[in-house]
Amino acid sequence: MTAEWMPEVGADYDHDLELEADAVVIGTGAGGAVLASELAEGGRSVIMLEKGGYNTRKDFNQQEKDMFPLLFEEGGGRTTKDGGMVILHGKTVGGSTTVNWAICFDPPGRVLDEWADKHGVEQIRLADLRPSLDKVRFVLNVQKMLPDEVTRNGQLLLDGAAKLGLHGDRFEHNRTQCIRSGFCILGCAYDRKQTMLVTYVPRALKFGAKLYPNAEVEGFERDGDRITAVTGTLTNPKTGKQHKFRAKAKLFSVSGGAISTPQLLRKNNLGGDRVGQNLTLHPTTAAVGIFDDPVRAFDGIHFGSYVSDLEPEGIIIESVFAYPGLLGSALFRWGDAAMTQMERYDHMAAAIVLLHDDGRGTVGVDGYGLPVIDYWVSAADQAKFKKGLAMLARIYFAAGAREVSIPHATGLTLHSPDDVFKIDALAIEPNRMAVFSAHQMGTAAMGKDPAASVTDSWGRVHAWRNLFVCDGSLFPTSIGVNPQLTIAALADRTARHVLANQGRYFA
Ligand SMILES: Cc1cc2nc3c(=O)[nH]c(=O)nc-3n(C[C@H](O)[C@H](O)[C@H](O)COP(=O)(O)OP(=O)(O)OC[C@H]3O[C@@H](n4cnc5c(N)ncnc54)[C@H](O)[C@@H]3O)c2cc1C
Ligand code: SF4
């Protein structure tokens, strides 16, 4: 580890920087970190530019009030333009993986087949992706959760599902020797969550890549059909003083995530009209079961199990818990009702209903260059929400819940399975139902037809010889399961393609 990449360098930014490498990777999340590491391992000089800070276990103090502003874009308060949906994504070295829940799924084969058959993406079927999936699973230490890592919250979901003859299972995850503190989305203070921050970013550095945190890319210099340099602003995290940087390279990857990538491309008129279209978000809502005995769902890993019976229809139910701030704000109760609800915090079990969305939204930019996210849950997806919530409510009652709360402005509370039909009458409208997204996808999608996609099958932006996208933006459709492994595997696949064609990309 050289001083050049250490965070102290970021803290010492005291003059403008001129940088140069074979490849510049913008963003260090699930896509960017893997691409940077693989290119570096392949012998290429690589610069990683990350607008978030180099925050590590020393900084992760397990306090919601400190960690959301430090680690999340807009302090965790980003929403769609009508405020109807909260959009969570990370802004820190490691990107959203630093703040994620560590759930791992391989991509469903039938979704990849759709990418091949309907969108013309080459070599994308599950068998094609398997070598890349195997590599990232190995580096990220993916394994099935142990039975005793599943808290009572997760077990109640499994028990209720079993009583109804449904299929539940423990998650696979990328934790190792987890001490079960439950603070994963505030950053793992024990380095047990195998995020990009502790896996691929250090690997990239080991192979000689350089990391510049607090470095936000804003502009692109070009010559014909090639990008020649990116420019932007460095912020000294200690003093707040700012300087400029310019980074020259032969190959560039925008890996800012599916909100920031289209923001950056659109601001710079790169990639054409399709940039920012086709936004999918895996819209997610939740239900809370109240049990007579304490559940103490906060005590241990917050995610444990899932129910997959509706997965072929695009609905997955995942046991989840949240800290009081996040959970309290999601419950859609105010005043005395909110107090009464939160007094039962230790008797609550919670799970989310996550959708493989058919609906689409857009990411545009406003006059200040900031992203404008336009999305609401489509009619077809609203019907999926109702079906998933009804199944979840029945599962909780089968597991012994006294009541089930739905996070809706009507304050809907169900007291028995006979009440479940009431879910059907809910108006699923912006700001009347708690809906959020932790998975952003699709805004610079791969495809064969340049009129219907932003990049080719390998992530290269059509019409640009050396500009790639490498993050969740590439998905032609949403994937229907938690996406980090798919994004990381796509990045590994892009790196393999680039390294196999070095004459073309690095000449
Ligand atoms: C709270 C939460 C929980 C989640 N849980 C799970 C889970 O359990 N399992 C799962 O599979 N997925 C989960 N996810 C989703 C998963 O982490 C993301 O889908 C994945 O990390 C996205 O990868 P990415 O490369 O597209 O972008 P990111 O990982 O978000 O990385 C993008 C990076 O680019 C940086 N950047 C953006 N613009 C610029 C710029 N102009 N200049 C420099 N840097 C820039 C950003 O700061 C960020 O660090 C979760 C996400 C969140 C937010
Ligand atoms: S539960 Fe495990 S992975 Fe999560 S923060 Fe605690 S030690 Fe880290």
Coordinates of C-alpha atoms and ligand atoms in Angstrom, one line a residue:
M1 CA 0.0 0.0 0.0
T2 CA 1.6 3.2 -1.1
A3 CA 0.8 6.6 0.4
E4 CA -0.6 7.6 -3.0
W5 CA -3.8 5.7 -2.5
M6 CA -4.1 6.1 1.3
P7 CA -6.9 8.3 2.6
E8 CA -4.4 10.6 4.0
V9 CA -3.6 11.5 0.4
G10 CA -7.2 12.6 0.0
A11 CA -6.9 14.5 3.2
D12 CA -3.8 16.2 1.8
Y13 CA -5.3 17.3 -1.5
D14 CA -3.7 20.7 -1.5
H15 CA -3.1 21.3 -5.2
D16 CA -4.5 20.5 -8.6
L17 CA -3.7 17.0 -9.9
E18 CA -2.7 15.7 -13.4
L19 CA -3.1 11.9 -13.6
E20 CA -2.6 9.3 -16.3
A21 CA -3.1 5.6 -16.6
D22 CA -4.2 3.0 -19.1
A23 CA -7.8 2.9 -17.6
V24 CA -9.8 5.3 -15.5
V25 CA -12.7 3.8 -13.5
I26 CA -15.3 6.3 -12.1
G27 CA -16.9 4.8 -9.0
T28 CA -15.8 2.0 -6.7
G29 CA -19.0 0.0 -6.2
A30 CA -20.1 -3.5 -7.3
G31 CA -19.2 -2.7 -10.9
G32 CA -16.3 -0.3 -10.7
A33 CA -14.2 -2.1 -8.1
V34 CA -14.4 -5.4 -9.9
L35 CA -13.5 -3.9 -13.2
A36 CA -10.6 -1.9 -11.7
S37 CA -9.2 -4.9 -9.9
E38 CA -9.4 -7.3 -12.9
L39 CA -7.8 -4.8 -15.3
A40 CA -5.0 -4.2 -12.7
E41 CA -4.5 -7.9 -12.2
G42 CA -4.3 -8.1 -16.0
G43 CA -1.3 -5.8 -16.0
R44 CA -3.0 -2.5 -16.8
S45 CA -2.4 0.7 -14.9
V46 CA -5.7 1.8 -13.4
I47 CA -7.0 4.9 -11.6
M48 CA -10.1 4.7 -9.5
L49 CA -11.9 8.0 -8.9
E50 CA -14.6 8.0 -6.2
K51 CA -16.7 10.9 -5.2
G52 CA -17.4 9.5 -1.7
G53 CA -14.8 9.4 1.1
Y54 CA -12.4 6.6 2.1
N55 CA -14.5 5.6 5.1
T56 CA -13.4 2.5 6.9
R57 CA -14.2 0.5 10.0
K58 CA -12.6 3.3 12.1
D59 CA -15.4 5.6 10.9
F60 CA -18.3 3.3 11.2
N61 CA -19.7 4.3 14.6
Q62 CA -23.1 2.5 14.3
Q63 CA -25.1 5.6 14.7
E64 CA -27.9 6.3 12.1
K65 CA -27.6 10.0 12.6
D66 CA -23.9 10.0 11.6
M67 CA -23.7 7.2 9.1
F68 CA -26.5 8.1 6.8
P69 CA -25.0 11.6 6.0
L70 CA -21.5 10.1 5.7
L71 CA -22.2 7.0 3.6
F72 CA -25.3 7.6 1.6
E73 CA -26.2 9.8 -1.4
E74 CA -28.1 12.8 -0.1
G75 CA -27.7 11.5 3.4
G76 CA -30.2 8.6 2.6
G77 CA -32.9 11.2 1.8
R78 CA -32.9 10.9 -2.0
T79 CA -36.4 10.4 -3.4
T80 CA -38.2 10.3 -6.7
K81 CA -39.2 13.8 -7.9
D82 CA -42.7 13.6 -6.3
G83 CA -41.2 12.3 -3.0
G84 CA -43.2 9.1 -3.4
M85 CA -40.2 6.7 -3.2
V86 CA -37.0 6.7 -1.2
I87 CA -34.0 5.8 -3.2
L88 CA -31.1 4.5 -1.2
H89 CA -27.6 4.3 -2.6
G90 CA -24.1 4.6 -1.2
K91 CA -21.6 7.4 -1.8
T92 CA -18.3 6.1 -0.3
V93 CA -15.4 3.9 -1.3
G94 CA -17.1 0.5 -2.0
G95 CA -20.2 2.3 -3.2
S96 CA -23.6 0.7 -2.2
T97 CA -21.8 -2.5 -1.2
T98 CA -20.4 -0.7 1.8
V99 CA -23.9 -0.1 3.1
N100 CA -25.8 -3.1 1.8
W101 CA -27.3 -6.1 3.5
A102 CA -25.0 -8.7 2.0
I103 CA -27.7 -10.9 0.5
C104 CA -26.4 -12.8 -2.5
F105 CA -28.4 -14.4 -5.3
D106 CA -27.2 -15.6 -8.7
P107 CA -29.2 -14.0 -11.5
P108 CA -32.3 -16.1 -12.6
G109 CA -31.5 -17.9 -15.8
R110 CA -34.8 -17.0 -17.4
V111 CA -34.1 -13.2 -17.0
L112 CA -30.7 -13.6 -18.6
D113 CA -32.3 -15.6 -21.4
E114 CA -34.7 -12.6 -22.0
W115 CA -31.6 -10.3 -22.2
A116 CA -30.2 -12.6 -24.9
D117 CA -33.5 -13.3 -26.8
K118 CA -35.3 -10.0 -26.6
H119 CA -32.4 -7.5 -26.3
G120 CA -29.8 -9.3 -28.4
V121 CA -27.1 -9.3 -25.6
E122 CA -24.4 -11.8 -26.6
Q123 CA -22.9 -14.4 -24.4
I124 CA -25.1 -13.5 -21.4
R125 CA -26.9 -16.8 -20.6
L126 CA -26.3 -18.3 -17.1
A127 CA -23.7 -20.8 -18.5
D128 CA -21.8 -17.9 -20.2
L129 CA -21.8 -15.9 -17.0
R130 CA -20.8 -18.8 -14.7
P131 CA -17.0 -18.3 -14.8
S132 CA -17.5 -14.7 -13.7
L133 CA -20.1 -15.6 -11.1
D134 CA -17.8 -18.3 -9.7
K135 CA -14.9 -15.8 -9.5
V136 CA -16.8 -13.1 -7.7
R137 CA -18.5 -15.6 -5.4
F138 CA -15.0 -16.8 -4.4
V139 CA -13.5 -13.3 -3.9
L140 CA -16.6 -12.2 -1.9
N141 CA -16.7 -15.3 0.2
V142 CA -20.3 -16.1 -0.6
Q143 CA -21.8 -18.8 1.5
K144 CA -25.2 -19.9 2.9
M145 CA -26.1 -18.4 6.2
L146 CA -25.7 -20.8 9.1
P147 CA -29.0 -21.8 10.8
D148 CA -28.1 -20.0 14.0
E149 CA -27.3 -16.8 12.1
V150 CA -31.0 -16.5 11.3
T151 CA -32.7 -14.5 14.0
R152 CA -36.2 -15.1 15.3
N153 CA -37.4 -12.6 12.8
G154 CA -36.1 -14.8 9.9
Q155 CA -37.3 -18.0 11.6
L156 CA -40.9 -16.7 12.0
L157 CA -41.0 -16.2 8.3
L158 CA -39.7 -19.7 7.7
D159 CA -42.1 -21.2 10.3
G160 CA -45.2 -19.4 8.9
A161 CA -44.3 -20.3 5.3
A162 CA -43.7 -24.0 6.3
K163 CA -47.2 -24.1 8.0
L164 CA -48.7 -22.9 4.7
G165 CA -46.7 -25.3 2.6
L166 CA -44.7 -22.6 1.0
H167 CA -40.9 -22.6 0.2
G168 CA -38.6 -20.6 2.5
D169 CA -34.9 -20.8 2.8
R170 CA -31.9 -19.1 4.4
F171 CA -30.0 -16.5 2.3
E172 CA -26.6 -16.9 0.9
H173 CA -24.5 -13.9 2.0
N174 CA -21.0 -12.4 1.7
R175 CA -20.1 -12.2 5.4
T176 CA -17.3 -14.2 7.0
Q177 CA -17.0 -14.9 10.7
C178 CA -19.8 -12.4 11.3
I179 CA -20.2 -11.4 15.0
R180 CA -23.9 -10.6 14.3
S181 CA -23.9 -7.0 15.5
G182 CA -26.6 -6.1 13.0
F183 CA -25.2 -2.8 11.9
C184 CA -24.5 -3.8 8.3
I185 CA -26.1 -0.9 6.5
L186 CA -24.2 1.6 8.7
G187 CA -20.9 0.1 7.5
C188 CA -19.4 -3.0 9.1
A189 CA -17.1 -1.9 11.9
Y190 CA -15.5 -5.4 12.1
D191 CA -14.7 -5.9 8.4
R192 CA -16.8 -9.1 8.3
K193 CA -19.1 -8.0 5.6
Q194 CA -17.2 -8.7 2.4
T195 CA -17.9 -5.5 0.6
M196 CA -15.9 -4.0 -2.3
L197 CA -14.2 -1.8 0.4
V198 CA -12.5 -4.9 1.9
T199 CA -12.2 -7.2 -1.1
Y200 CA -11.9 -5.9 -4.7
V201 CA -10.7 -2.4 -3.8
P202 CA -7.7 -3.7 -1.8
R203 CA -7.1 -6.3 -4.6
A204 CA -7.0 -3.5 -7.1
L205 CA -4.5 -1.6 -5.0
K206 CA -2.4 -4.8 -4.5
F207 CA -2.1 -5.0 -8.3
G208 CA -1.0 -1.4 -8.5
A209 CA -4.2 0.5 -9.1
K210 CA -4.4 4.0 -7.5
L211 CA -7.4 5.2 -5.6
Y212 CA -8.5 8.8 -5.3
P213 CA -11.5 9.2 -2.9
N214 CA -13.4 12.5 -2.6
A215 CA -12.8 12.9 -6.4
E216 CA -16.0 13.7 -8.3
V217 CA -15.8 13.4 -12.1
E218 CA -17.7 16.2 -13.9
G219 CA -16.5 16.5 -17.4
F220 CA -15.1 14.6 -20.4
E221 CA -12.5 15.7 -23.0
R222 CA -12.8 14.1 -26.4
D223 CA -11.1 13.6 -29.7
G224 CA -13.3 12.3 -32.5
D225 CA -14.9 9.1 -31.3
R226 CA -12.5 8.7 -28.3
I227 CA -12.6 10.1 -24.8
T228 CA -9.1 11.4 -23.9
A229 CA -9.5 12.6 -20.3
V230 CA -12.0 13.2 -17.5
T231 CA -12.0 16.3 -15.3
G232 CA -13.5 17.1 -11.9
T233 CA -13.2 18.3 -8.4
L234 CA -11.1 17.0 -5.4
T235 CA -12.3 17.9 -2.0
N236 CA -10.0 17.8 1.0
P237 CA -12.1 16.0 3.6
K238 CA -10.3 17.7 6.5
T239 CA -10.5 21.3 5.3
G240 CA -13.3 21.2 2.7
K241 CA -10.9 23.0 0.3
Q242 CA -11.4 22.1 -3.4
H243 CA -8.9 21.6 -6.3
K244 CA -9.2 20.4 -9.8
F245 CA -8.1 17.1 -11.4
R246 CA -7.6 15.9 -14.9
A247 CA -7.1 12.1 -15.6
K248 CA -5.9 11.0 -19.0
A249 CA -6.3 7.3 -20.1
K250 CA -6.9 5.1 -23.1
L251 CA -10.1 3.5 -21.7
F252 CA -12.8 4.9 -19.4
S253 CA -15.6 3.3 -17.4
V254 CA -18.5 5.1 -15.9
S255 CA -19.4 3.0 -12.9
G256 CA -21.4 5.5 -10.8
G257 CA -24.5 3.4 -10.3
A258 CA -27.8 3.6 -12.2
I259 CA -28.7 7.1 -10.9
S260 CA -25.2 8.8 -11.1
T261 CA -24.1 7.2 -14.3
P262 CA -26.9 8.6 -16.5
Q263 CA -26.6 11.9 -14.6
L264 CA -23.0 12.2 -15.6
L265 CA -23.5 11.0 -19.2
R266 CA -26.5 13.2 -19.8
K267 CA -24.7 16.3 -18.3
N268 CA -22.0 15.7 -20.9
N269 CA -24.3 14.7 -23.8
L270 CA -22.8 11.3 -24.1
G271 CA -24.6 8.1 -25.0
G272 CA -27.6 9.4 -26.8
D273 CA -31.3 9.7 -26.0
R274 CA -31.6 6.3 -24.4
V275 CA -29.4 7.4 -21.5
G276 CA -31.6 7.7 -18.3
Q277 CA -34.5 5.8 -19.9
N278 CA -35.5 2.3 -18.8
L279 CA -35.0 2.9 -15.1
T280 CA -36.0 -0.1 -12.9
L281 CA -35.9 0.1 -9.2
H282 CA -37.1 -3.2 -7.6
P283 CA -39.8 -1.3 -5.8
T284 CA -40.1 -2.6 -2.2
T285 CA -42.6 -2.3 0.6
A286 CA -42.9 -4.1 3.9
A287 CA -45.3 -5.5 6.5
V288 CA -44.8 -5.7 10.2
G289 CA -46.1 -8.6 12.3
I290 CA -46.7 -8.0 16.0
F291 CA -46.1 -11.0 18.2
D292 CA -47.0 -11.6 21.9
D293 CA -43.5 -12.8 22.8
P294 CA -40.5 -10.5 22.2
V295 CA -39.0 -11.1 18.8
R296 CA -36.0 -8.8 19.4
A297 CA -35.4 -8.7 15.6
F298 CA -32.8 -6.0 16.0
D299 CA -30.6 -8.5 17.9
G300 CA -28.4 -10.1 15.2
I301 CA -28.1 -10.0 11.4
H302 CA -31.2 -8.1 10.1
F303 CA -31.7 -10.3 7.1
G304 CA -32.1 -14.1 7.3
S305 CA -34.6 -15.8 5.1
Y306 CA -36.8 -15.5 2.1
V307 CA -39.9 -17.1 0.5
S308 CA -39.6 -17.8 -3.2
D309 CA -43.0 -19.2 -4.2
L310 CA -44.0 -16.0 -6.1
E311 CA -40.5 -15.4 -7.5
P312 CA -41.6 -16.7 -11.0
E313 CA -44.3 -14.0 -10.9
G314 CA -41.7 -11.3 -10.0
I315 CA -42.4 -11.2 -6.2
I316 CA -39.9 -12.1 -3.5
I317 CA -40.5 -11.9 0.3
E318 CA -37.4 -11.3 2.4
S319 CA -37.2 -11.1 6.2
V320 CA -35.6 -7.8 7.2
F321 CA -35.3 -5.5 10.1
A322 CA -34.3 -1.9 10.5
Y323 CA -33.1 0.5 13.1
P324 CA -35.7 2.6 14.9
G325 CA -35.2 5.7 12.7
L326 CA -35.6 3.9 9.4
L327 CA -38.4 1.5 10.6
G328 CA -40.3 4.3 12.4
S329 CA -40.2 6.5 9.3
A330 CA -41.3 3.6 7.0
L331 CA -44.3 2.7 9.1
F332 CA -46.5 5.6 8.0
R333 CA -47.9 6.3 11.5
W334 CA -47.8 9.7 13.1
G335 CA -48.2 11.2 16.6
D336 CA -49.7 8.9 19.3
A337 CA -50.2 6.1 16.8
A338 CA -46.5 6.2 15.9
M339 CA -45.5 6.1 19.6
T340 CA -47.8 3.2 20.3
Q341 CA -46.4 1.3 17.4
M342 CA -42.7 1.9 18.3
E343 CA -43.3 1.0 21.9
R344 CA -43.7 -2.6 20.5
Y345 CA -40.4 -2.4 18.6
D346 CA -39.1 -5.5 20.3
H347 CA -42.3 -7.5 19.5
M348 CA -42.1 -6.7 15.8
A349 CA -41.1 -9.0 13.0
A350 CA -40.7 -7.4 9.6
A351 CA -40.3 -8.5 6.0
I352 CA -40.1 -6.8 2.6
V353 CA -42.0 -7.5 -0.6
L354 CA -39.6 -6.8 -3.5
L355 CA -40.7 -6.7 -7.1
H356 CA -39.1 -7.6 -10.4
D357 CA -40.7 -4.5 -11.9
D358 CA -42.4 -4.3 -15.3
G359 CA -42.7 -0.6 -15.0
R360 CA -40.1 1.9 -16.1
G361 CA -38.9 5.3 -15.1
T362 CA -36.4 7.9 -16.1
V363 CA -33.3 9.7 -14.7
G364 CA -32.9 13.2 -16.1
V365 CA -30.9 16.2 -15.0
D366 CA -32.0 19.6 -13.8
G367 CA -30.5 23.0 -14.4
Y368 CA -27.9 22.4 -11.7
G369 CA -26.9 19.0 -13.2
L370 CA -28.6 17.1 -10.4
P371 CA -30.6 13.9 -11.1
V372 CA -34.3 14.1 -11.5
I373 CA -35.8 10.6 -10.9
D374 CA -39.3 10.0 -12.3
Y375 CA -40.8 6.7 -11.4
W376 CA -43.9 5.3 -9.8
V377 CA -45.1 1.7 -9.4
S378 CA -47.0 0.6 -12.5
A379 CA -50.5 -0.9 -12.3
A380 CA -49.2 -4.4 -12.9
D381 CA -46.6 -3.9 -10.2
Q382 CA -49.2 -2.6 -7.8
A383 CA -51.1 -5.8 -8.2
K384 CA -47.9 -7.7 -7.4
F385 CA -47.5 -5.7 -4.2
K386 CA -51.0 -6.6 -3.1
K387 CA -50.4 -10.3 -3.9
G388 CA -47.0 -10.3 -2.0
L389 CA -48.4 -8.4 1.0
A390 CA -51.4 -10.8 1.3
M391 CA -49.0 -13.8 1.2
L392 CA -46.8 -12.2 3.8
A393 CA -49.7 -11.4 6.1
R394 CA -50.9 -15.0 5.9
I395 CA -47.4 -16.2 6.7
Y396 CA -47.3 -14.0 9.8
F397 CA -50.7 -15.1 11.1
A398 CA -49.7 -18.8 10.5
A399 CA -46.6 -18.0 12.6
G400 CA -48.7 -16.7 15.4
A401 CA -48.9 -12.9 14.9
R402 CA -51.4 -11.0 16.9
E403 CA -51.7 -8.4 14.2
V404 CA -50.1 -7.3 10.9
S405 CA -49.5 -3.6 10.0
I406 CA -49.2 -2.4 6.5
P407 CA -47.2 0.8 6.0
H408 CA -50.0 2.8 4.4
A409 CA -51.5 6.2 5.1
T410 CA -54.8 4.5 6.0
G411 CA -53.0 2.9 8.9
L412 CA -54.3 -0.5 7.8
T413 CA -53.9 -3.1 10.6
L414 CA -55.0 -6.7 10.1
H415 CA -56.2 -8.8 13.1
S416 CA -56.6 -12.2 11.5
P417 CA -56.3 -14.0 8.2
D418 CA -60.0 -13.0 7.6
D419 CA -58.8 -9.4 7.2
V420 CA -56.2 -10.0 4.5
F421 CA -58.8 -9.2 1.8
K422 CA -58.5 -5.5 2.9
I423 CA -55.1 -5.3 1.3
D424 CA -56.9 -5.4 -2.1
A425 CA -58.6 -2.1 -1.5
L426 CA -55.4 -0.2 -0.8
A427 CA -54.7 2.8 -3.1
I428 CA -51.0 2.4 -3.9
E429 CA -50.2 6.0 -4.5
P430 CA -47.1 8.2 -4.0
N431 CA -46.8 9.4 -0.4
R432 CA -49.6 7.2 0.8
M433 CA -47.6 4.0 1.0
A434 CA -44.0 3.3 2.2
V435 CA -42.1 2.3 -1.0
F436 CA -38.4 2.4 -1.4
S437 CA -35.6 1.2 -3.6
A438 CA -32.1 0.0 -2.7
H439 CA -31.6 -1.4 -6.2
Q440 CA -31.3 0.9 -9.2
M441 CA -30.9 -0.6 -12.7
G442 CA -31.2 -0.2 -16.4
T443 CA -30.5 3.5 -17.3
A444 CA -27.6 2.7 -19.7
A445 CA -28.8 -0.7 -20.9
M446 CA -26.9 -3.2 -23.0
G447 CA -28.3 -4.4 -26.3
K448 CA -27.8 -5.1 -29.9
D449 CA -29.7 -2.2 -31.4
P450 CA -28.1 1.2 -30.9
A451 CA -31.5 2.8 -31.2
A452 CA -32.9 0.8 -28.3
S453 CA -29.9 0.6 -26.0
V454 CA -26.9 2.6 -24.7
T455 CA -24.1 0.1 -24.9
D456 CA -23.1 -3.0 -26.8
S457 CA -23.1 -6.5 -25.2
W458 CA -19.9 -5.7 -23.3
G459 CA -20.8 -2.3 -21.9
R460 CA -19.1 -0.2 -24.5
V461 CA -21.2 2.9 -25.2
H462 CA -22.3 2.8 -28.9
A463 CA -20.4 5.3 -31.0
W464 CA -17.5 5.7 -28.5
R465 CA -14.5 3.5 -29.0
N466 CA -13.2 3.6 -25.5
L467 CA -16.0 4.6 -23.2
F468 CA -17.7 1.8 -21.1
V469 CA -20.5 1.7 -18.6
C470 CA -19.9 -1.0 -15.9
D471 CA -22.6 -1.0 -13.1
G472 CA -26.3 -1.7 -12.6
S473 CA -27.2 0.7 -15.4
L474 CA -26.4 -2.1 -17.9
F475 CA -29.4 -4.3 -17.0
P476 CA -31.9 -4.4 -19.9
T477 CA -34.6 -5.3 -17.4
S478 CA -34.7 -5.6 -13.6
I479 CA -33.2 -8.9 -12.4
G480 CA -35.8 -9.8 -9.7
V481 CA -33.4 -10.7 -7.0
N482 CA -30.8 -8.7 -5.0
P483 CA -28.4 -7.6 -7.8
Q484 CA -24.9 -7.2 -6.4
L485 CA -23.6 -10.6 -7.6
T486 CA -25.0 -10.0 -11.1
I487 CA -23.4 -6.5 -11.3
A488 CA -20.0 -7.8 -10.1
A489 CA -20.1 -10.7 -12.5
L490 CA -21.0 -8.4 -15.4
A491 CA -17.9 -6.3 -14.5
D492 CA -15.7 -9.4 -14.4
R493 CA -17.1 -10.3 -17.8
T494 CA -16.4 -6.9 -19.2
A495 CA -12.8 -7.0 -17.9
R496 CA -12.3 -10.4 -19.5
H497 CA -13.5 -9.0 -22.8
V498 CA -11.3 -5.9 -22.6
L499 CA -8.2 -7.9 -21.6
A500 CA -8.9 -10.3 -24.5
N501 CA -9.0 -7.4 -26.9
Q502 CA -6.1 -5.2 -25.6
G503 CA -4.9 -4.3 -29.1
R504 CA -8.3 -2.7 -29.8
Y505 CA -8.8 -0.9 -26.5
F506 CA -5.2 0.1 -25.5
A507 CA -3.6 0.7 -28.8
Ligands
LIG1 C1 -29.2 -0.1 1.8 C2 -28.9 -1.0 0.7 C3 -29.0 -2.4 0.9 C4 -28.7 -3.3 -0.2 N1 -28.7 -4.6 0.0 C5 -28.3 -5.5 -1.0 C6 -28.2 -6.9 -0.7 O1 -28.3 -7.3 0.4 N2 -27.8 -7.7 -1.8 C7 -27.6 -7.2 -3.0 O2 -27.3 -8.0 -3.9 N3 -27.7 -5.8 -3.3 C8 -28.0 -5.0 -2.3 N4 -28.0 -3.6 -2.5 C9 -27.8 -3.2 -3.9 C10 -26.3 -3.3 -4.3 O3 -25.4 -2.9 -3.2 C11 -26.2 -2.3 -5.5 O4 -27.1 -2.8 -6.5 C12 -24.8 -2.3 -6.1 O5 -23.8 -2.0 -5.1 C13 -24.8 -1.3 -7.2 O6 -23.5 -1.4 -7.8 P1 -23.1 -0.2 -8.8 O7 -21.7 -0.5 -9.3 O8 -24.2 -0.1 -9.9 O9 -23.1 1.1 -8.0 P2 -22.7 1.5 -6.5 O10 -22.3 0.3 -5.8 O11 -23.7 2.3 -5.9 O12 -21.3 2.4 -6.7 C14 -21.3 3.6 -7.4 C15 -20.2 4.4 -6.9 O13 -19.9 5.5 -7.8 C16 -19.6 6.7 -7.1 N5 -19.8 7.8 -8.1 C17 -21.0 8.1 -8.6 N6 -20.8 9.2 -9.4 C18 -19.5 9.5 -9.4 C19 -18.8 10.6 -10.0 N7 -19.3 11.5 -10.8 N8 -17.4 10.6 -9.7 C20 -16.9 9.7 -8.9 N9 -17.6 8.7 -8.3 C21 -18.9 8.6 -8.5 C22 -20.6 6.6 -6.0 O14 -20.2 7.5 -4.9 C23 -20.6 5.2 -5.6 O15 -19.6 4.9 -4.6 C24 -28.3 -2.7 -1.5 C25 -28.2 -1.4 -1.6 C26 -28.5 -0.5 -0.6 C27 -28.3 1.0 -0.8
SF4_2 S1 -23.8 -8.2 11.4 FE1 -21.8 -9.1 10.8 S2 -21.5 -8.2 8.7 FE2 -23.1 -7.0 9.7 S3 -22.1 -5.2 10.7 FE3 -22.2 -6.9 12.3 S4 -20.3 -8.1 12.1 FE4 -20.5 -6.8 10.2

